[in-house]
Every structure is written in structure tokens, then in C-alpha cells.
Amino acid sequence: MAGQRPQQEVSAWRPRIPGVVEVFHAHFTAYAYPMHVHDVWTLLIVDDGAVRYDLDRHRHGTPHDTVTLLPPHVPHNGSAATSRGFRKRVLYLDGTRLGEDLVGAAVDRPDLRDPVLRRRVGHLHTALARPGDELEAESRLTLIGERLRDHLRRAVHPAVRSPDPALARRLRELLDASVVQGIGLEEAARTLRAHPAHLVRAFSGAYGIAPHQYLTSRRVERARRLLLDGVPAGEVAVAAGFFDQSHLTRHFRRSVGVTPGRYARKSSVR
């Protein structure tokens, strides 16, 4: 719009999640990307506005409900499709998440209209922005990768996945032994010799809760016991396995209904 200065707001970081090269959030009103390539996969969602781009000499677009997956080493550009510009969130993923055998399918069909996938990618970005929630982010990314592969392989009917209670129990035991120090999904998968996606599905199917939710609930319970023992709230976070005080407070309030400090004060008068 005339009289308004172009906006360029960006933030980027590298999370501690295997396979994620970079997280990139941006808001542009008048910027256009020239033709360029990446050596990694680009997983893109647009939260406001829309992007038009050319990939392999074909024009594409990203309406709000679309998840866009651009393959490595294939030239593309990008610009705002409306005068309002666009706000986007991007993940750059290395080849451990998606193999080169899927590049051709991604070139043919880079824009995926899948509300469930779109919602999962949004939740993943939220988890990636919160230090201490690495297991949640890794679990969400694993299931997103599985769904992307289903799309690119044109799996109309995903394979039936049978329950595996024995594997779920072994993962629960592993989580119980790792409440404070934590454990990554890839490490758990190597230890239990199972595919990460199967591990998450087996556990969620057996217990009705995702592995990261189970671990967080165990940490909250540990924090409650420490508070009741008189440990100062400021010391409880690390002792219970949380990244920091704000990480503890967010999950504690969600689970218990009050902050750790208030919980400690109310408990001490009894």
C-alpha cells in the first residue's frame, strides 16, 4: 500500500532436534526471493497472506490451509501473492528425515492440502520455540515425516499399524529411568531397536498419552514432591528435570492449576 514502508521481520535458530537444520520465521510485505536452491528439504506453512513461487518451471501457490514441501537442489523463487505480504514459518530438514527417492514426487506435488498435517506442523513450531520440550518436538516431527512420506508415495490407505504393548512397556520403563536427565526419541529408538514413529504410536496406543506428555507428567509429579519436602521453588526446576524455571511453571500450572510458588505456599500452611 502506498505510503507504507516494507516490513522485513525474521527470526532463525537451530534447535537441538536431530534432522532439523534451521527454523526460520519471517514476515515480509514487499520482498521477493530470486531463483535459488537449498541443499536440504524446505517445509513451509503460511500463517497470513500467501506466497507464489516457481518450482521446476511451474507456478505454484500457498493458500492458508496448505503445507508446502520443497525438495533439495531444485531451483525456486518466492514472492507475496497479495499486497499484504505474507507471514511464514519454515523448517529446513536434512536427508535423515526425507530421502532423495522422494524428490521427484515433491517436485510434482509440492503443495499438500492436509488440515491434519498443517495443524501438526504448527504445533511442532510451537514446541520448537520452547526450550526443554525437545522430546515433544522430536515426536511431532517423526509423525510429520511419516505423513509426508505417505503423501509423496501416494498412499491412499496408510498401512494398518498393529498395537505393540510390549514395546510400549519397555519405552515407559526407559522414560521412568530418565525422568530427570531426559532422553531423545532417536536415542530411545536405538536403545529399543524400533522405528521412532512406531515407538510413538505404540506408546500412545497403549497408554492414551504421548511419550513426551508422560515424561512431563512424571516431572511435574517429582516437582510436587520436592515442593512438599520444602525445596525452594527456584531449585525445583532443575531437580525435577525441567529446562528452567519458566519451563517448570508453564507445565506445572497447566497440570496442577497454580504456579509452583503458589502451590508451595498453600502446602506449607497445612
GROMACS .gro file of C-alpha atoms in nm:
model
  270
    1MET     CA    1   0.000   0.000   0.000
    2ALA     CA    2   0.133   0.348  -0.089
    3GLY     CA    3   0.297   0.535   0.197
    4GLN     CA    4   0.375   0.223   0.400
    5ARG     CA    5   0.731   0.109   0.444
    6PRO     CA    6   0.810  -0.253   0.354
    7GLN     CA    7   0.834  -0.482   0.656
    8GLN     CA    8   1.101  -0.745   0.699
    9GLU     CA    9   1.089  -0.933   1.028
   10VAL     CA   10   1.282  -1.256   1.067
   11SER     CA   11   1.399  -1.492   1.338
   12ALA     CA   12   1.609  -1.804   1.291
   13TRP     CA   13   1.765  -2.064   1.514
   14ARG     CA   14   1.898  -2.419   1.515
   15PRO     CA   15   1.711  -2.638   1.764
   16ARG     CA   16   1.856  -2.942   1.936
   17ILE     CA   17   1.645  -3.179   1.727
   18PRO     CA   18   1.812  -3.437   1.501
   19GLY     CA   19   1.744  -3.368   1.136
   20VAL     CA   20   1.641  -3.002   1.175
   21VAL     CA   21   1.900  -2.776   1.015
   22GLU     CA   22   1.720  -2.449   1.084
   23VAL     CA   23   1.391  -2.296   1.199
   24PHE     CA   24   1.303  -1.974   1.016
   25HIS     CA   25   1.010  -1.740   1.084
   26ALA     CA   26   0.954  -1.434   0.865
   27HIS     CA   27   0.709  -1.156   0.785
   28PHE     CA   28   0.765  -0.982   0.450
   29THR     CA   29   0.543  -0.727   0.276
   30ALA     CA   30   0.747  -0.637  -0.030
   31TYR     CA   31   1.033  -0.883  -0.061
   32ALA     CA   32   1.074  -1.129  -0.346
   33TYR     CA   33   1.314  -1.422  -0.334
   34PRO     CA   34   1.520  -1.468  -0.652
   35MET     CA   35   1.568  -1.812  -0.802
   36HIS     CA   36   1.780  -2.013  -0.560
   37VAL     CA   37   1.832  -2.364  -0.423
   38HIS     CA   38   1.874  -2.530  -0.083
   39ASP     CA   39   2.071  -2.844  -0.014
   40VAL     CA   40   1.803  -2.954   0.235
   41TRP     CA   41   1.426  -3.002   0.239
   42THR     CA   42   1.208  -2.693   0.298
   43LEU     CA   43   0.885  -2.747   0.493
   44LEU     CA   44   0.675  -2.430   0.479
   45ILE     CA   45   0.345  -2.306   0.620
   46VAL     CA   46   0.199  -1.959   0.568
   47ASP     CA   47   0.009  -1.807   0.861
   48ASP     CA   48  -0.103  -1.487   0.690
   49GLY     CA   49  -0.124  -1.387   0.326
   50ALA     CA   50   0.005  -1.620   0.055
   51VAL     CA   51   0.322  -1.692  -0.139
   52ARG     CA   52   0.352  -1.759  -0.511
   53TYR     CA   53   0.658  -1.937  -0.640
   54ASP     CA   54   0.803  -2.120  -0.938
   55LEU     CA   55   0.947  -2.469  -0.897
   56ASP     CA   56   1.089  -2.664  -1.189
   57ARG     CA   57   0.939  -2.402  -1.428
   58HIS     CA   58   0.586  -2.448  -1.291
   59ARG     CA   59   0.387  -2.186  -1.098
   60HIS     CA   60   0.257  -2.276  -0.751
   61GLY     CA   61   0.091  -2.103  -0.455
   62THR     CA   62   0.043  -2.148  -0.082
   63PRO     CA   63  -0.309  -2.078   0.044
   64HIS     CA   64  -0.357  -2.076   0.419
   65ASP     CA   65  -0.450  -2.444   0.454
   66THR     CA   66  -0.154  -2.574   0.255
   67VAL     CA   67   0.170  -2.736   0.366
   68THR     CA   68   0.447  -2.680   0.111
   69LEU     CA   69   0.742  -2.918   0.081
   70LEU     CA   70   1.024  -2.807  -0.148
   71PRO     CA   71   1.290  -3.067  -0.231
   72PRO     CA   72   1.664  -3.004  -0.214
   73HIS     CA   73   1.868  -2.889  -0.514
   74VAL     CA   74   1.562  -2.781  -0.718
   75PRO     CA   75   1.557  -2.407  -0.806
   76HIS     CA   76   1.265  -2.198  -0.686
   77ASN     CA   77   1.177  -1.837  -0.610
   78GLY     CA   78   0.906  -1.674  -0.398
   79SER     CA   79   0.707  -1.354  -0.358
   80ALA     CA   80   0.393  -1.226  -0.193
   81ALA     CA   81   0.070  -1.318  -0.370
   82THR     CA   82  -0.118  -1.023  -0.219
   83SER     CA   83  -0.041  -0.664  -0.127
   84ARG     CA   84  -0.047  -0.759   0.242
   85GLY     CA   85   0.266  -0.968   0.205
   86PHE     CA   86   0.299  -1.291   0.396
   87ARG     CA   87   0.393  -1.438   0.732
   88LYS     CA   88   0.555  -1.781   0.715
   89ARG     CA   89   0.718  -2.048   0.930
   90VAL     CA   90   0.979  -2.274   0.775
   91LEU     CA   91   1.170  -2.585   0.876
   92TYR     CA   92   1.481  -2.692   0.689
   93LEU     CA   93   1.525  -3.069   0.720
   94ASP     CA   94   1.824  -3.280   0.624
   95GLY     CA   95   1.817  -3.612   0.439
   96THR     CA   96   1.771  -3.818   0.754
   97ARG     CA   97   1.406  -3.714   0.765
   98LEU     CA   98   1.318  -3.744   0.396
   99GLY     CA   99   1.519  -3.940   0.142
  100GLU     CA  100   1.630  -3.846  -0.208
  101ASP     CA  101   1.393  -4.106  -0.351
  102LEU     CA  102   1.107  -3.864  -0.273
  103VAL     CA  103   1.248  -3.563  -0.459
  104GLY     CA  104   1.063  -3.638  -0.783
  105ALA     CA  105   0.728  -3.673  -0.609
  106ALA     CA  106   0.784  -3.344  -0.423
  107VAL     CA  107   0.864  -3.165  -0.749
  108ASP     CA  108   0.538  -3.295  -0.899
  109ARG     CA  109   0.325  -3.215  -0.594
  110PRO     CA  110   0.490  -2.969  -0.352
  111ASP     CA  111   0.168  -2.823  -0.208
  112LEU     CA  112  -0.021  -3.061   0.019
  113ARG     CA  113  -0.376  -2.981   0.129
  114ASP     CA  114  -0.398  -3.173   0.453
  115PRO     CA  115  -0.555  -2.997   0.757
  116VAL     CA  116  -0.417  -3.256   0.999
  117LEU     CA  117  -0.065  -3.216   0.864
  118ARG     CA  118  -0.100  -2.836   0.867
  119ARG     CA  119  -0.207  -2.841   1.231
  120ARG     CA  120   0.074  -3.077   1.329
  121VAL     CA  121   0.337  -2.858   1.165
  122GLY     CA  122   0.201  -2.558   1.355
  123HIS     CA  123   0.218  -2.747   1.685
  124LEU     CA  124   0.573  -2.854   1.603
  125HIS     CA  125   0.682  -2.492   1.559
  126THR     CA  126   0.532  -2.409   1.897
  127ALA     CA  127   0.726  -2.691   2.062
  128LEU     CA  128   1.050  -2.594   1.886
  129ALA     CA  129   1.024  -2.244   2.032
  130ARG     CA  130   1.015  -2.377   2.390
  131PRO     CA  131   1.349  -2.492   2.534
  132GLY     CA  132   1.304  -2.812   2.731
  133ASP     CA  133   1.033  -2.958   2.507
  134GLU     CA  134   1.274  -3.140   2.276
  135LEU     CA  135   1.111  -3.482   2.320
  136GLU     CA  136   0.773  -3.336   2.221
  137ALA     CA  137   0.925  -3.165   1.917
  138GLU     CA  138   1.112  -3.479   1.811
  139SER     CA  139   0.798  -3.691   1.847
  140ARG     CA  140   0.586  -3.446   1.648
  141LEU     CA  141   0.849  -3.422   1.374
  142THR     CA  142   0.869  -3.801   1.347
  143LEU     CA  143   0.494  -3.831   1.284
  144ILE     CA  144   0.502  -3.538   1.042
  145GLY     CA  145   0.779  -3.709   0.846
  146GLU     CA  146   0.576  -4.027   0.830
  147ARG     CA  147   0.271  -3.840   0.699
  148LEU     CA  148   0.480  -3.654   0.440
  149ARG     CA  149   0.620  -3.983   0.314
  150ASP     CA  150   0.267  -4.124   0.290
  151HIS     CA  151   0.167  -3.825   0.077
  152LEU     CA  152   0.468  -3.842  -0.151
  153ARG     CA  153   0.428  -4.215  -0.200
  154ARG     CA  154   0.060  -4.155  -0.276
  155ALA     CA  155  -0.050  -4.393   0.000
  156VAL     CA  156  -0.426  -4.359  -0.026
  157HIS     CA  157  -0.475  -4.605   0.259
  158PRO     CA  158  -0.190  -4.599   0.512
  159ALA     CA  159  -0.073  -4.937   0.630
  160VAL     CA  160  -0.256  -5.079   0.930
  161ARG     CA  161  -0.033  -5.044   1.233
  162SER     CA  162  -0.087  -5.315   1.491
  163PRO     CA  163  -0.054  -5.244   1.866
  164ASP     CA  164   0.270  -5.335   2.039
  165PRO     CA  165   0.211  -5.333   2.418
  166ALA     CA  166   0.547  -5.495   2.496
  167LEU     CA  167   0.734  -5.218   2.317
  168ALA     CA  168   0.517  -4.955   2.488
  169ARG     CA  169   0.601  -5.102   2.827
  170ARG     CA  170   0.973  -5.102   2.752
  171LEU     CA  171   0.957  -4.737   2.649
  172ARG     CA  172   0.769  -4.650   2.966
  173GLU     CA  173   1.040  -4.817   3.171
  174LEU     CA  174   1.302  -4.623   2.980
  175LEU     CA  175   1.119  -4.295   3.043
  176ASP     CA  176   1.077  -4.380   3.411
  177ALA     CA  177   1.453  -4.426   3.436
  178SER     CA  178   1.518  -4.095   3.259
  179VAL     CA  179   1.280  -3.853   3.432
  180VAL     CA  180   1.545  -3.601   3.534
  181GLN     CA  181   1.808  -3.637   3.262
  182GLY     CA  182   1.557  -3.697   2.983
  183ILE     CA  183   1.603  -3.897   2.665
  184GLY     CA  184   1.563  -3.814   2.297
  185LEU     CA  185   1.334  -4.010   2.070
  186GLU     CA  186   1.619  -4.117   1.841
  187GLU     CA  187   1.818  -4.246   2.138
  188ALA     CA  188   1.515  -4.433   2.273
  189ALA     CA  189   1.455  -4.586   1.929
  190ARG     CA  190   1.815  -4.706   1.908
  191THR     CA  191   1.802  -4.848   2.259
  192LEU     CA  192   1.478  -5.035   2.195
  193ARG     CA  193   1.562  -5.118   1.832
  194ALA     CA  194   1.238  -4.975   1.698
  195HIS     CA  195   1.145  -4.715   1.441
  196PRO     CA  196   1.077  -4.378   1.611
  197ALA     CA  197   0.730  -4.340   1.458
  198HIS     CA  198   0.632  -4.693   1.564
  199LEU     CA  199   0.762  -4.616   1.911
  200VAL     CA  200   0.541  -4.308   1.947
  201ARG     CA  201   0.235  -4.485   1.808
  202ALA     CA  202   0.282  -4.795   2.023
  203PHE     CA  203   0.314  -4.589   2.341
  204SER     CA  204   0.022  -4.357   2.261
  205GLY     CA  205  -0.196  -4.652   2.167
  206ALA     CA  206  -0.116  -4.843   2.484
  207TYR     CA  207  -0.142  -4.561   2.737
  208GLY     CA  208  -0.354  -4.293   2.569
  209ILE     CA  209  -0.080  -4.034   2.612
  210ALA     CA  210   0.221  -3.939   2.402
  211PRO     CA  211   0.572  -4.018   2.536
  212HIS     CA  212   0.658  -3.651   2.587
  213GLN     CA  213   0.333  -3.595   2.780
  214TYR     CA  214   0.410  -3.894   3.001
  215LEU     CA  215   0.762  -3.769   3.077
  216THR     CA  216   0.635  -3.420   3.154
  217SER     CA  217   0.370  -3.556   3.390
  218ARG     CA  218   0.635  -3.758   3.574
  219ARG     CA  219   0.845  -3.443   3.610
  220VAL     CA  220   0.550  -3.245   3.742
  221GLU     CA  221   0.485  -3.517   4.000
  222ARG     CA  222   0.850  -3.505   4.104
  223ALA     CA  223   0.830  -3.127   4.136
  224ARG     CA  224   0.523  -3.156   4.359
  225ARG     CA  225   0.703  -3.396   4.593
  226LEU     CA  226   1.007  -3.169   4.611
  227LEU     CA  227   0.791  -2.867   4.690
  228LEU     CA  228   0.612  -3.060   4.964
  229ASP     CA  229   0.954  -3.153   5.103
  230GLY     CA  230   1.032  -2.785   5.139
  231VAL     CA  231   1.272  -2.749   4.847
  232PRO     CA  232   1.261  -2.384   4.730
  233ALA     CA  233   1.064  -2.337   4.409
  234GLY     CA  234   1.367  -2.180   4.244
  235GLU     CA  235   1.564  -2.502   4.289
  236VAL     CA  236   1.292  -2.744   4.189
  237ALA     CA  237   1.307  -2.692   3.812
  238VAL     CA  238   1.648  -2.848   3.752
  239ALA     CA  239   1.597  -3.110   4.024
  240ALA     CA  240   1.277  -3.227   3.855
  241GLY     CA  241   1.423  -3.235   3.503
  242PHE     CA  242   1.288  -2.910   3.359
  243PHE     CA  243   1.497  -2.680   3.140
  244ASP     CA  244   1.448  -2.375   3.363
  245GLN     CA  245   1.201  -2.208   3.596
  246SER     CA  246   0.970  -2.085   3.320
  247HIS     CA  247   0.962  -2.433   3.168
  248LEU     CA  248   0.857  -2.577   3.504
  249THR     CA  249   0.600  -2.303   3.567
  250ARG     CA  250   0.430  -2.348   3.228
  251HIS     CA  251   0.381  -2.722   3.264
  252PHE     CA  252   0.312  -2.714   3.639
  253ARG     CA  253   0.035  -2.456   3.601
  254ARG     CA  254  -0.116  -2.649   3.311
  255SER     CA  255  -0.118  -2.972   3.513
  256VAL     CA  256  -0.191  -2.851   3.868
  257GLY     CA  257  -0.375  -2.526   3.806
  258VAL     CA  258  -0.139  -2.299   4.002
  259THR     CA  259   0.224  -2.194   3.981
  260PRO     CA  260   0.490  -2.388   4.175
  261GLY     CA  261   0.541  -2.093   4.411
  262ARG     CA  262   0.173  -2.069   4.498
  263TYR     CA  263   0.150  -2.447   4.535
  264ALA     CA  264   0.440  -2.438   4.781
  265ARG     CA  265   0.289  -2.155   4.985
  266LYS     CA  266  -0.052  -2.323   5.010
  267SER     CA  267   0.105  -2.656   5.104
  268SER     CA  268   0.330  -2.513   5.373
  269VAL     CA  269   0.042  -2.389   5.591
  270ARG     CA  270  -0.110  -2.734   5.643
   0.00000   0.00000   0.00000
